[in-house]
Coordinates of N, CA and C in Angstrom, one line a residue:
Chain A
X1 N -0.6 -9.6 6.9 CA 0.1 -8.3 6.7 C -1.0 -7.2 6.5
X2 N -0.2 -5.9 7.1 CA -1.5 -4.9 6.9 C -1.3 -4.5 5.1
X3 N -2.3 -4.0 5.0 CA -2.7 -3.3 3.6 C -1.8 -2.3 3.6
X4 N -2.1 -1.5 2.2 CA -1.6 -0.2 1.6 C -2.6 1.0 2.8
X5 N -1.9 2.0 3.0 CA -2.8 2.6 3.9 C -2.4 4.0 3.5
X6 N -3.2 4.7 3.2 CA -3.4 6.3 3.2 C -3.9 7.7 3.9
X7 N -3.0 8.5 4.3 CA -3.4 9.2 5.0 C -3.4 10.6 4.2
X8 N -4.4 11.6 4.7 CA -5.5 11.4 5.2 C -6.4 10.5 3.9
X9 N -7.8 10.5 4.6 CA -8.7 9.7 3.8 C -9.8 10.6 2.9
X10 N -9.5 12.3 3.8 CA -10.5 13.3 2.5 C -9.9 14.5 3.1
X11 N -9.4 15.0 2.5 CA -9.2 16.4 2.5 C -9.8 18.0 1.4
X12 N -9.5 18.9 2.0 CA -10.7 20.1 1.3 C -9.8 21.1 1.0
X13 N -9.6 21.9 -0.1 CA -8.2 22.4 -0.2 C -8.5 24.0 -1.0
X14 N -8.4 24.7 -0.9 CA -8.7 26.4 -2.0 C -7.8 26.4 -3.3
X15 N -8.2 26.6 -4.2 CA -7.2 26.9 -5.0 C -6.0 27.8 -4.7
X16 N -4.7 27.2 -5.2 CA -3.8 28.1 -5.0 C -2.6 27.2 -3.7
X17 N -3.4 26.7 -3.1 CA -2.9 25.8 -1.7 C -2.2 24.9 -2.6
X18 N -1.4 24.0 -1.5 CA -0.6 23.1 -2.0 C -1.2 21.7 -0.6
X19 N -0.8 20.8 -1.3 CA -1.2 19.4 -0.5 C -0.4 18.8 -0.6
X20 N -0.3 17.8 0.9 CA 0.9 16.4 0.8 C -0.2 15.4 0.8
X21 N 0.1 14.1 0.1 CA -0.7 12.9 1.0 C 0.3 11.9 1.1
X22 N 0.1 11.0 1.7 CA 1.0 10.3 2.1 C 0.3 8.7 2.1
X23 N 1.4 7.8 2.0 CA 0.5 6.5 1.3 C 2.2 5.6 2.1
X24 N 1.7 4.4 2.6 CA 2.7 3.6 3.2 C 2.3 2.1 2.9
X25 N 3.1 1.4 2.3 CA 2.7 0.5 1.4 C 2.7 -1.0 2.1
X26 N 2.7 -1.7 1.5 CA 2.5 -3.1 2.6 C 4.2 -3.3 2.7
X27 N 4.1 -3.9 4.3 CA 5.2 -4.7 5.0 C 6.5 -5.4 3.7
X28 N 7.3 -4.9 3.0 CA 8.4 -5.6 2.5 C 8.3 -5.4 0.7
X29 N 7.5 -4.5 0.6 CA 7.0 -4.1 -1.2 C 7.8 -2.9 -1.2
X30 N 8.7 -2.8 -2.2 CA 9.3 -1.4 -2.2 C 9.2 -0.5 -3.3
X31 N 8.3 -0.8 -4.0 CA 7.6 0.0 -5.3 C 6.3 0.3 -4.6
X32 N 6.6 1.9 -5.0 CA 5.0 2.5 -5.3 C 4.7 3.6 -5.6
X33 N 3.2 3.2 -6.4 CA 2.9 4.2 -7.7 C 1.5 4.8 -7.1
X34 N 1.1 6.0 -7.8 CA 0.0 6.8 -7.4 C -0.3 7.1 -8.8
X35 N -2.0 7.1 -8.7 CA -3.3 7.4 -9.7 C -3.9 8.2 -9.2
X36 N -3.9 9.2 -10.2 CA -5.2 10.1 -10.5 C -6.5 9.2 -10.9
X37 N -7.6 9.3 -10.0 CA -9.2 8.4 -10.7 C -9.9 9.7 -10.5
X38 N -10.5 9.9 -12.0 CA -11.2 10.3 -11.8 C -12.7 10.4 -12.6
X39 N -14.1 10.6 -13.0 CA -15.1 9.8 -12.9 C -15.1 10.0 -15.0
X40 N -14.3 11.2 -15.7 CA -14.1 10.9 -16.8 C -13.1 10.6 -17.4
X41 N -12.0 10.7 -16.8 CA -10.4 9.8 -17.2 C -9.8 8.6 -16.6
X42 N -10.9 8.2 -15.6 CA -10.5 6.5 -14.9 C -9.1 6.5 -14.1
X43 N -8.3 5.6 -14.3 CA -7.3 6.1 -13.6 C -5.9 6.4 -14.3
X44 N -5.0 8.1 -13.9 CA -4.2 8.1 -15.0 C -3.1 7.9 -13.5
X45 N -2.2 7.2 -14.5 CA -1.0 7.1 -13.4 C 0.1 8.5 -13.6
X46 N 0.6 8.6 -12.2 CA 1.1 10.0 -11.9 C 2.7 9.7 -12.1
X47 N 3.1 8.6 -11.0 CA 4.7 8.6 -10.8 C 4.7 7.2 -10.2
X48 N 6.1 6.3 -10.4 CA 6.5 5.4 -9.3 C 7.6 5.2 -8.5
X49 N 8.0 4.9 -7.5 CA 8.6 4.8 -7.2 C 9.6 3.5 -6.5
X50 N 10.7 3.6 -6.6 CA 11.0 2.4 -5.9 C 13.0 2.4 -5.5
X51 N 12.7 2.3 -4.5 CA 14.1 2.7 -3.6 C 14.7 3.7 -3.3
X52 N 13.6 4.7 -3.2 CA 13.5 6.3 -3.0 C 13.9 7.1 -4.0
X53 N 14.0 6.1 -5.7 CA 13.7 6.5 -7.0 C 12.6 6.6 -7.6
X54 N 12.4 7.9 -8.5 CA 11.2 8.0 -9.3 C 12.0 7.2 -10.7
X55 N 11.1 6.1 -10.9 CA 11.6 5.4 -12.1 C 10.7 5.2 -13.3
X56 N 9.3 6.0 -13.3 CA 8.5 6.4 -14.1 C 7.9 7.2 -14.1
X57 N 7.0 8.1 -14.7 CA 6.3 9.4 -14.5 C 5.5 9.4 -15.4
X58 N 4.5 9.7 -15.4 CA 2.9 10.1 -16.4 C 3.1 11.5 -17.0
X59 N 1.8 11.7 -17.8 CA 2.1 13.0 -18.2 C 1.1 14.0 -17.4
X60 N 1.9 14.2 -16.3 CA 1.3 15.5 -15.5 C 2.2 16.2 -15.4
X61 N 1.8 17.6 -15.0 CA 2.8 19.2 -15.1 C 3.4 19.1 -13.5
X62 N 4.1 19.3 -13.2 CA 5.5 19.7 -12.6 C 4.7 20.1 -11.3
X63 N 3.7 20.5 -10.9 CA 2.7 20.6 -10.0 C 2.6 19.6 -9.0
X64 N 2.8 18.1 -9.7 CA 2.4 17.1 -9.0 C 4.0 16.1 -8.7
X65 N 4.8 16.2 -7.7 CA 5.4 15.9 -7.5 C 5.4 14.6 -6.1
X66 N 6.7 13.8 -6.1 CA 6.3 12.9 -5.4 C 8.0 12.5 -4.2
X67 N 7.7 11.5 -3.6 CA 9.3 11.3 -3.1 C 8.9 9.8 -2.2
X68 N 10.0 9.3 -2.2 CA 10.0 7.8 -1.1 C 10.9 8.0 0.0
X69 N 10.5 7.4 1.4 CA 11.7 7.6 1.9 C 12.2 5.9 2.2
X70 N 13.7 6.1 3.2 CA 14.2 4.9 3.3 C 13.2 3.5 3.3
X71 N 11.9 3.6 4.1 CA 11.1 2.6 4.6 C 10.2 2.1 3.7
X72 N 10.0 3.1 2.3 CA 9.7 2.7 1.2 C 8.1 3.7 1.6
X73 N 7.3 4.6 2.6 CA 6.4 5.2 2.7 C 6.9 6.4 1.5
X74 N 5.6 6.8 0.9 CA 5.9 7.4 -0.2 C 4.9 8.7 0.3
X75 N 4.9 10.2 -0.4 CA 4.4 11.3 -0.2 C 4.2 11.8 -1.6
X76 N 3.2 12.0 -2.2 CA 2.8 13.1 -2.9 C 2.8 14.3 -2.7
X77 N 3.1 15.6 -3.6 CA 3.1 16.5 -3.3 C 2.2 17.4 -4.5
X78 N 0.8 17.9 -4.5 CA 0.1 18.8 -5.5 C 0.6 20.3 -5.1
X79 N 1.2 21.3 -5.8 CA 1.7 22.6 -5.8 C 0.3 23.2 -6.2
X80 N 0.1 24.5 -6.0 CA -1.0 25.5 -6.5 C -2.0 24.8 -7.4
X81 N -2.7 24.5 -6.3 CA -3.9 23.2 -6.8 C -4.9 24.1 -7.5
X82 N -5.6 23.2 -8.4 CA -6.9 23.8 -9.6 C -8.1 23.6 -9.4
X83 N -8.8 23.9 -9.7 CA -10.3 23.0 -9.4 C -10.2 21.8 -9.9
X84 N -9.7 21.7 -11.1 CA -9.0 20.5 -11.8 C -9.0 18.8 -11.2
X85 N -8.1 19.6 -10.5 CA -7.0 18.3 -9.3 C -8.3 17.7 -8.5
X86 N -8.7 18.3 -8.4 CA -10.5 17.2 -7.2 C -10.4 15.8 -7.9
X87 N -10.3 15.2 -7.2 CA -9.8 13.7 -8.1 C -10.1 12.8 -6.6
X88 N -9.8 11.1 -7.1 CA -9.4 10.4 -5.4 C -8.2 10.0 -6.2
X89 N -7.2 10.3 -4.9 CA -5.6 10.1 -5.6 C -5.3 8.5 -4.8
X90 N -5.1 7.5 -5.8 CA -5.1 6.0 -5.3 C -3.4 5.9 -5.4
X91 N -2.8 5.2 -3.9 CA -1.8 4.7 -4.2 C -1.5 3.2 -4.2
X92 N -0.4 2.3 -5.0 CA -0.6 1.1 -5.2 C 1.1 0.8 -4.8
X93 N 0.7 -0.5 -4.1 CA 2.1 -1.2 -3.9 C 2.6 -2.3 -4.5
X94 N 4.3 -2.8 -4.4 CA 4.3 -4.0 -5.2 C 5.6 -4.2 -4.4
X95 N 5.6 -5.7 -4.5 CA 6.8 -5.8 -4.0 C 8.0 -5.5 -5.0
X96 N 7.9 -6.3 -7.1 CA 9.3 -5.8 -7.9 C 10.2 -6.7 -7.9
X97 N 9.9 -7.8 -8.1 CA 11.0 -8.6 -8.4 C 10.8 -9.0 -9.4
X98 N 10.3 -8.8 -10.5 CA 10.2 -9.3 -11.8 C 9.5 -10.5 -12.1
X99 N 7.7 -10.4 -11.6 CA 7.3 -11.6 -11.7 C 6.1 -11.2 -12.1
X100 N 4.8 -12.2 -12.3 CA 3.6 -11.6 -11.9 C 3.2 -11.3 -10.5
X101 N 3.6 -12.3 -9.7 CA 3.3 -12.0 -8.7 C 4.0 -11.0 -7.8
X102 N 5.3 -11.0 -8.2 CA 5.5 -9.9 -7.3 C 5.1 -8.5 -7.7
X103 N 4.9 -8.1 -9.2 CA 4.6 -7.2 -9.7 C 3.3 -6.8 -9.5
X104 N 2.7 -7.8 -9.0 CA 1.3 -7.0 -8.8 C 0.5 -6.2 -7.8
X105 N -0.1 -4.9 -8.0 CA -0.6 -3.9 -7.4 C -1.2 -4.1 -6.4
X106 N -0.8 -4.0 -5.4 CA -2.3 -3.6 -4.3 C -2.7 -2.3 -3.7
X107 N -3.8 -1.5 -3.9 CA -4.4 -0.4 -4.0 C -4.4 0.0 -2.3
X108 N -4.3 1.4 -2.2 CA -5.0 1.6 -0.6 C -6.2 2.2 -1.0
X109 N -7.0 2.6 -0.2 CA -8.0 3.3 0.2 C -8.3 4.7 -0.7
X110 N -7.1 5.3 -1.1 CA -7.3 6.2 -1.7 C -7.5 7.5 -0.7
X111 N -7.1 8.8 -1.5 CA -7.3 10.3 -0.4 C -8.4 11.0 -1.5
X112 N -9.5 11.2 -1.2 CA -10.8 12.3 -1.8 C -10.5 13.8 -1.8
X113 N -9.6 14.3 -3.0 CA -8.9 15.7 -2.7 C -10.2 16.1 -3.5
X114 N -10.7 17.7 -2.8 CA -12.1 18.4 -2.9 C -11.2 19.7 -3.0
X115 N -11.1 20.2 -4.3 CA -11.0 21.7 -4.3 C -11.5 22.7 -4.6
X116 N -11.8 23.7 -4.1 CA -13.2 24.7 -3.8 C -11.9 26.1 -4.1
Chain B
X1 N 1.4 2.7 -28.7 CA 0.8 2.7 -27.3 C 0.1 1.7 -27.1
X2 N 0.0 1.5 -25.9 CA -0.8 0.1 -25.4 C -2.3 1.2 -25.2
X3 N -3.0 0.4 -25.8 CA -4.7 0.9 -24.7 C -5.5 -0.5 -24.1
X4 N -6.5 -0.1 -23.3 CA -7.2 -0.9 -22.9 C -8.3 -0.6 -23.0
X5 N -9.5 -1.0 -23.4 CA -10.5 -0.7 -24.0 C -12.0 -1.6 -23.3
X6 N -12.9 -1.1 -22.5 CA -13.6 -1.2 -21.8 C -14.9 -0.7 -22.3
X7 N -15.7 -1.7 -23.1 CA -16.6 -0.9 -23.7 C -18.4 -1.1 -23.2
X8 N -18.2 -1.6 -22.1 CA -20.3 -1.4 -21.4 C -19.4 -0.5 -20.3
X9 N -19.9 0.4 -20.3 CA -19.8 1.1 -19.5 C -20.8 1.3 -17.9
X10 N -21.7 0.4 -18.0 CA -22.4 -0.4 -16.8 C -23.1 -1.2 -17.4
X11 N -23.4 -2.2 -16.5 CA -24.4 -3.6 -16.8 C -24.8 -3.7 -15.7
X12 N -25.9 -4.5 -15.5 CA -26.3 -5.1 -14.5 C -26.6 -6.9 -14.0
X13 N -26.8 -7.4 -13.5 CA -27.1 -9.0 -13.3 C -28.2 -9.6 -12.2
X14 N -29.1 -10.6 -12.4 CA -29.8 -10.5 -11.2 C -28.7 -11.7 -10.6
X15 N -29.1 -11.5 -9.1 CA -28.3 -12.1 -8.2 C -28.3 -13.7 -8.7
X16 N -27.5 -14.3 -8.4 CA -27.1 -16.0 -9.1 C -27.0 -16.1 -10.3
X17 N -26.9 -15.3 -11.2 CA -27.2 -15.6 -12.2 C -25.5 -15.4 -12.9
X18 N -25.2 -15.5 -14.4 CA -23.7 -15.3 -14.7 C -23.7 -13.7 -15.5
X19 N -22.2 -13.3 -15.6 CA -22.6 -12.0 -16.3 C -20.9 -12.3 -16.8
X20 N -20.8 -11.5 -18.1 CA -19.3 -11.3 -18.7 C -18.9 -9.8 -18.7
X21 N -17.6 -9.6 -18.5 CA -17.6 -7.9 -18.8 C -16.3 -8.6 -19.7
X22 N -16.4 -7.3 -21.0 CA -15.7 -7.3 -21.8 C -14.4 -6.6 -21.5
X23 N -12.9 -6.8 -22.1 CA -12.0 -6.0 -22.2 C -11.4 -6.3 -23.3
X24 N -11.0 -5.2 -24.5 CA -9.6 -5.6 -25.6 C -8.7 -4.5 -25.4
X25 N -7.8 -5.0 -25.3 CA -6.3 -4.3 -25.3 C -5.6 -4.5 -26.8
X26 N -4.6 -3.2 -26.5 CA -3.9 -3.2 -28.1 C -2.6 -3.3 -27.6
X27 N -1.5 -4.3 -28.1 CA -0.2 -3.9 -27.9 C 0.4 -4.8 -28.8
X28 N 1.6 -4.6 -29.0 CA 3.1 -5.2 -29.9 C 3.7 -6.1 -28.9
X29 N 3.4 -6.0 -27.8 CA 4.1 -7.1 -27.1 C 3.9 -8.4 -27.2
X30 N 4.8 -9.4 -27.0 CA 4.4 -10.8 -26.8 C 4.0 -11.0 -25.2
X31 N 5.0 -10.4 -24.6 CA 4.9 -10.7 -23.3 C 4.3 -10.2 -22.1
X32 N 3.5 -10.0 -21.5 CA 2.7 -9.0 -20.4 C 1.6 -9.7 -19.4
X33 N 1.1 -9.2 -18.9 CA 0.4 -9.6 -17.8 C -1.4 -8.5 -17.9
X34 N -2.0 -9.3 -17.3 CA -3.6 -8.9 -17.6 C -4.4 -9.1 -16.0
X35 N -5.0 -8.0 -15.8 CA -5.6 -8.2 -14.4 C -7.0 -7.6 -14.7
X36 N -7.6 -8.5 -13.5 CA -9.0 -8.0 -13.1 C -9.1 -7.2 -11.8
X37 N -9.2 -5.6 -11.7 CA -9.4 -5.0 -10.3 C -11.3 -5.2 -10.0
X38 N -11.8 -5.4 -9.2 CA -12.4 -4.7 -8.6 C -12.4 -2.9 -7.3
X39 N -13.7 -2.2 -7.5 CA -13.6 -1.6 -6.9 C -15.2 -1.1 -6.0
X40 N -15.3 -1.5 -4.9 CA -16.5 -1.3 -4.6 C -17.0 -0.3 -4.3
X41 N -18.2 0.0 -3.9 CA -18.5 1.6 -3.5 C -17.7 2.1 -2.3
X42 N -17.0 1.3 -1.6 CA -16.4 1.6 -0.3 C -14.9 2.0 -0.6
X43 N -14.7 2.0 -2.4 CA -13.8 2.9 -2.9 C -12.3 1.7 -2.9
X44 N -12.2 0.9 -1.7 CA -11.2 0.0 -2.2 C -10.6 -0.7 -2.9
X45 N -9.9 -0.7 -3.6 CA -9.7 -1.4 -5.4 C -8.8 -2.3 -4.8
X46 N -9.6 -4.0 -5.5 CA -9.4 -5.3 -5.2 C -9.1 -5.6 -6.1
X47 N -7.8 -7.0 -6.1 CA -7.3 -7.5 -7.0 C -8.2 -8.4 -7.1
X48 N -8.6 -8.7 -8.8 CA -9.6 -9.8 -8.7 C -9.2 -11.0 -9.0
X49 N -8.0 -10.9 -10.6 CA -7.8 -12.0 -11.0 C -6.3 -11.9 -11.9
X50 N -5.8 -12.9 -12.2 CA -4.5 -11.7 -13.1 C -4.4 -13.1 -13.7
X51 N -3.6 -12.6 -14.8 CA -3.2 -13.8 -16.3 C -2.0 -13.4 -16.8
X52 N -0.9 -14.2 -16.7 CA 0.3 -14.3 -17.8 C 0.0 -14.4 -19.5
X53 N 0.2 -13.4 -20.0 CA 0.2 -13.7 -21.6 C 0.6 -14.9 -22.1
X54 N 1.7 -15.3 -21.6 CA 2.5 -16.5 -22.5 C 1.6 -18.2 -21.3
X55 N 0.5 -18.2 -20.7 CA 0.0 -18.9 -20.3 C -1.0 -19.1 -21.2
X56 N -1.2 -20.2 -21.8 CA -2.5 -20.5 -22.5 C -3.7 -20.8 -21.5
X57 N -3.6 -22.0 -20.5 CA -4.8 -21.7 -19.4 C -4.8 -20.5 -19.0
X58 N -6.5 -20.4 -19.1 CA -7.3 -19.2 -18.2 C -7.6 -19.4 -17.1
X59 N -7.2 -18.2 -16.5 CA -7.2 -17.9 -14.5 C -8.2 -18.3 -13.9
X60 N -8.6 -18.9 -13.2 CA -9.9 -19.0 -12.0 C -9.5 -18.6 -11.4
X61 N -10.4 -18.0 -10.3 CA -10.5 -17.7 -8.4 C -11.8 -18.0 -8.2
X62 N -12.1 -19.2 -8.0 CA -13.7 -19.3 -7.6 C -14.4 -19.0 -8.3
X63 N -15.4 -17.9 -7.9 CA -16.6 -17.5 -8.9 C -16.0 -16.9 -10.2
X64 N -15.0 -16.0 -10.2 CA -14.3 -15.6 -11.2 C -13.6 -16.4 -12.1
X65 N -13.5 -16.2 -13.5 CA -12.9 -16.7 -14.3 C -12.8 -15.8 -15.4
X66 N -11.3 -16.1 -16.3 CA -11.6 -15.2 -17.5 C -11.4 -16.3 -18.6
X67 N -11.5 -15.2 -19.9 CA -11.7 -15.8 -21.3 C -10.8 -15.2 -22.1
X68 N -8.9 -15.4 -22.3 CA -8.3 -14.9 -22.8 C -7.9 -15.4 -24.0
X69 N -8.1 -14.8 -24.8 CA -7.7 -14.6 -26.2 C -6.6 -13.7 -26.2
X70 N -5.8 -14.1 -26.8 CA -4.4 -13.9 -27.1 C -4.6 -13.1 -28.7
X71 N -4.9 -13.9 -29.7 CA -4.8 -13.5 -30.9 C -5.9 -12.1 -31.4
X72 N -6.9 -12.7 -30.3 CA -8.0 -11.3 -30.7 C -7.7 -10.1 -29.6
X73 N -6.9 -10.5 -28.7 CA -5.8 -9.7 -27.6 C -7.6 -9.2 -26.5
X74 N -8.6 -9.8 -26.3 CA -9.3 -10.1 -25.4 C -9.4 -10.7 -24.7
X75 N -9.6 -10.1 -23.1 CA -9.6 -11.1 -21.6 C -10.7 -10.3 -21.2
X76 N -11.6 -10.9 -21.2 CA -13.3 -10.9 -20.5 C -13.2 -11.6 -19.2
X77 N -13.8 -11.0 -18.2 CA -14.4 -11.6 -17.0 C -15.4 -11.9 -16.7
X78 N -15.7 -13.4 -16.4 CA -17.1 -14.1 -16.3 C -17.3 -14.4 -14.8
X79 N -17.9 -13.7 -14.2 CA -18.5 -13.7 -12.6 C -20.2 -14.5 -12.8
X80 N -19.7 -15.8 -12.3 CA -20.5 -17.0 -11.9 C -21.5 -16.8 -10.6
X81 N -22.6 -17.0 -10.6 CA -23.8 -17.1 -9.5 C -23.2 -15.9 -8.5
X82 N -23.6 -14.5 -9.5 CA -23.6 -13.5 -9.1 C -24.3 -13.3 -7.8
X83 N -23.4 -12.2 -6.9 CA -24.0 -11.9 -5.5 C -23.6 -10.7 -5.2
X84 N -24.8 -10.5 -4.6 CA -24.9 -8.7 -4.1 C -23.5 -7.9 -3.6
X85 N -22.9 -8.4 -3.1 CA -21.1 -8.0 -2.8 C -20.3 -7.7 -4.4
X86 N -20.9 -8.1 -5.2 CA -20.3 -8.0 -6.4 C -20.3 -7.2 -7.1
X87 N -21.2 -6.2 -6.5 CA -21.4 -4.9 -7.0 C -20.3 -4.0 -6.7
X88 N -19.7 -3.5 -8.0 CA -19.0 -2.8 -7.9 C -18.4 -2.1 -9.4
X89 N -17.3 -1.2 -9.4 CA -16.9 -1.3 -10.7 C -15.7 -2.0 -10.5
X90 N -15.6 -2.7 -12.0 CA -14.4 -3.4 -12.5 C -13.8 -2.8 -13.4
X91 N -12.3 -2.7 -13.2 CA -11.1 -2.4 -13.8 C -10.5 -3.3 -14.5
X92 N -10.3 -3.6 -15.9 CA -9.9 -4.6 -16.7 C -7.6 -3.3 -16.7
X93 N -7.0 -4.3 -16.7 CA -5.5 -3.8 -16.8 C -4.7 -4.5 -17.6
X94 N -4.0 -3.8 -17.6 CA -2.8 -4.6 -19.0 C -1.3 -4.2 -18.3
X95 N 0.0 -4.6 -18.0 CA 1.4 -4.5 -17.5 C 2.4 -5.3 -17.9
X96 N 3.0 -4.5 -18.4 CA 4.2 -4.9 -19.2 C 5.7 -4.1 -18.4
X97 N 7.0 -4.9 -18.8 CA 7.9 -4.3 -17.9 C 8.9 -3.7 -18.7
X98 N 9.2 -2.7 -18.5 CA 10.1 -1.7 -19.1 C 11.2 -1.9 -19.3
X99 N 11.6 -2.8 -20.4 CA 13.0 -3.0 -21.0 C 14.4 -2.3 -20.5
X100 N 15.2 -2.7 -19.8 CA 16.0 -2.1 -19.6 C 16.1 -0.9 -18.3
X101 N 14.6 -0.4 -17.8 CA 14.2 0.4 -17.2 C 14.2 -0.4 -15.6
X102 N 13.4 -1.5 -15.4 CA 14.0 -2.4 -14.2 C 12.3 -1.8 -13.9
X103 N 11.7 -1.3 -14.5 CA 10.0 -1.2 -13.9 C 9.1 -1.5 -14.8
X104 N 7.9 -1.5 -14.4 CA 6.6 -1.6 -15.1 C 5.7 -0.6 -15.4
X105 N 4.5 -1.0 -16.2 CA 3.8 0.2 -16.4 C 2.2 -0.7 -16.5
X106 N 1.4 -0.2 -16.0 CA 0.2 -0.9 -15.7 C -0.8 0.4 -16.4
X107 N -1.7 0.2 -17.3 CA -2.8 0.9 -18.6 C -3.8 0.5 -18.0
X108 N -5.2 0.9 -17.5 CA -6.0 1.1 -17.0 C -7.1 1.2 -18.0
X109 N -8.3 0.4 -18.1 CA -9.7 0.7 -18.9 C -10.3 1.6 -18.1
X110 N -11.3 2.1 -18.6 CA -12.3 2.8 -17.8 C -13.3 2.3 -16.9
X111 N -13.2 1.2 -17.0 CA -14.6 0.6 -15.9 C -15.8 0.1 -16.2
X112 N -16.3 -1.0 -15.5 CA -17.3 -1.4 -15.8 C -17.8 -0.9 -14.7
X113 N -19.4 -0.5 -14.7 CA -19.9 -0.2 -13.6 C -20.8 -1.7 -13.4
X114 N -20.8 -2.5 -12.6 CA -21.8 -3.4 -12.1 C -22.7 -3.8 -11.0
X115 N -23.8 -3.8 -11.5 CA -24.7 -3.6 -10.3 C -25.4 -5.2 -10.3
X116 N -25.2 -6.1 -9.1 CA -25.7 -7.1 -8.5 C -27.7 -6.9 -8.2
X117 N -28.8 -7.3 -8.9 CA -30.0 -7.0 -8.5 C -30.6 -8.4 -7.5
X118 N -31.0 -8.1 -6.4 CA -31.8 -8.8 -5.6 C -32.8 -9.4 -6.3

């Protein structure tokens, strides 16, 4: 099966702009969650999703918003970005059936948001 | 609150040789789940190893093994005849599932940085 895959892989952004990224999770996992990593708060989790429900959320401001569609490919959305937000935004998939194993995360690649 | 608590914040190992990284977590739960991420400098975060709380044996995968304590609520990771690929940081995790909610929530340490020496 292919991996978690994220697009784009680095993007460069001004303050004030807004950004999508987009994360498409493995073949038949229908939960997925996105991390803020960054090099002094590690990774904070942002939102998850699963069946084109947000069924958890971190404590970030209303800025960082998210959505799933039918296929289970999921989209982030940063509003009037900070210098702040320069982070690599990791997304993770799971398939959710209530197990260890199906519960468990597999990471993509991650998007390198750079804001100037 | 659950934490997870990750306290070398880098170490190093010479190549073959064994190395431990520490993790303790705090929680009320009986029930949850404990993983080992890797993440290498090429940024991809790898599942390394995972443990059921209510499992008294400790996980292998090959070179990997951990050392769970339940009562002292520590799961250390012991990476055997270290090798240069090994380098990376490691993510110690803790996941528990949300009562009623039908989801999980996965707590994240801060990292071990590990560097494999030639």
């Amino acid at each position: 099966k292919a991996g978690v895959t994220q697009t784009p892989r680095y993007l460069i952004k001004t303050r004030g702009q807004q950004v999508t990224l987009s994360c498409s999770p493995i073949s038949g996992h229908r939960s997925v969650s996105w991390y803020q990593q960054t090099p002094g708060q590690g990774l904070q989790f942002l939102f998850e999703y699963f069946s084109e429900t947000q069924r958890n959320k971190g404590n970030f401001p209303g800025r960082f918003s998210g959505r799933q569609f039918s296929n289970s490919r999921s989209e982030m959305n940063v509003s009037t970005l900070e210098l702040g937000d320069s982070a690599l935004y990791l997304c993770a998939s799971s398939a959710t059936s209530g197990g260890l194993f199906t519960d468990t995360q597999y990471f993509g690649p991650g998007t390198r948001l750079t804001v100037l | 609150a659950q934490t997870v608590t990750q306290s070398q914040p880098e170490m190093s190992v010479q190549e073959a040789e064994t190395v431990t990284l520490s993790c303790t977590y705090d929680t009320s739960e009986n029930n949850y789940y404990l993983f080992w991420y890797k993440q290498p400098p090429s940024r991809q975060m790898i599942l390394v190893i995972r443990q059921e709380a209510y499992k008294q044996q400790n996980a292998t995968e090959n070179r990997f093994s951990v050392n769970f304590q339940k009562a002292a609520k520590s799961f250390s990771l012991k990476i055997s005849d270290s090798q240069l690929g090994d380098t990376a940081m490691y993510f110690c995790a803790f996941m528990k599932h949300s009562r009623g909610l039908g989801t999980y929530k996965y707590i994240f340490g801060t990292g071990t940085r590990l560097k494999v020496l030639a």
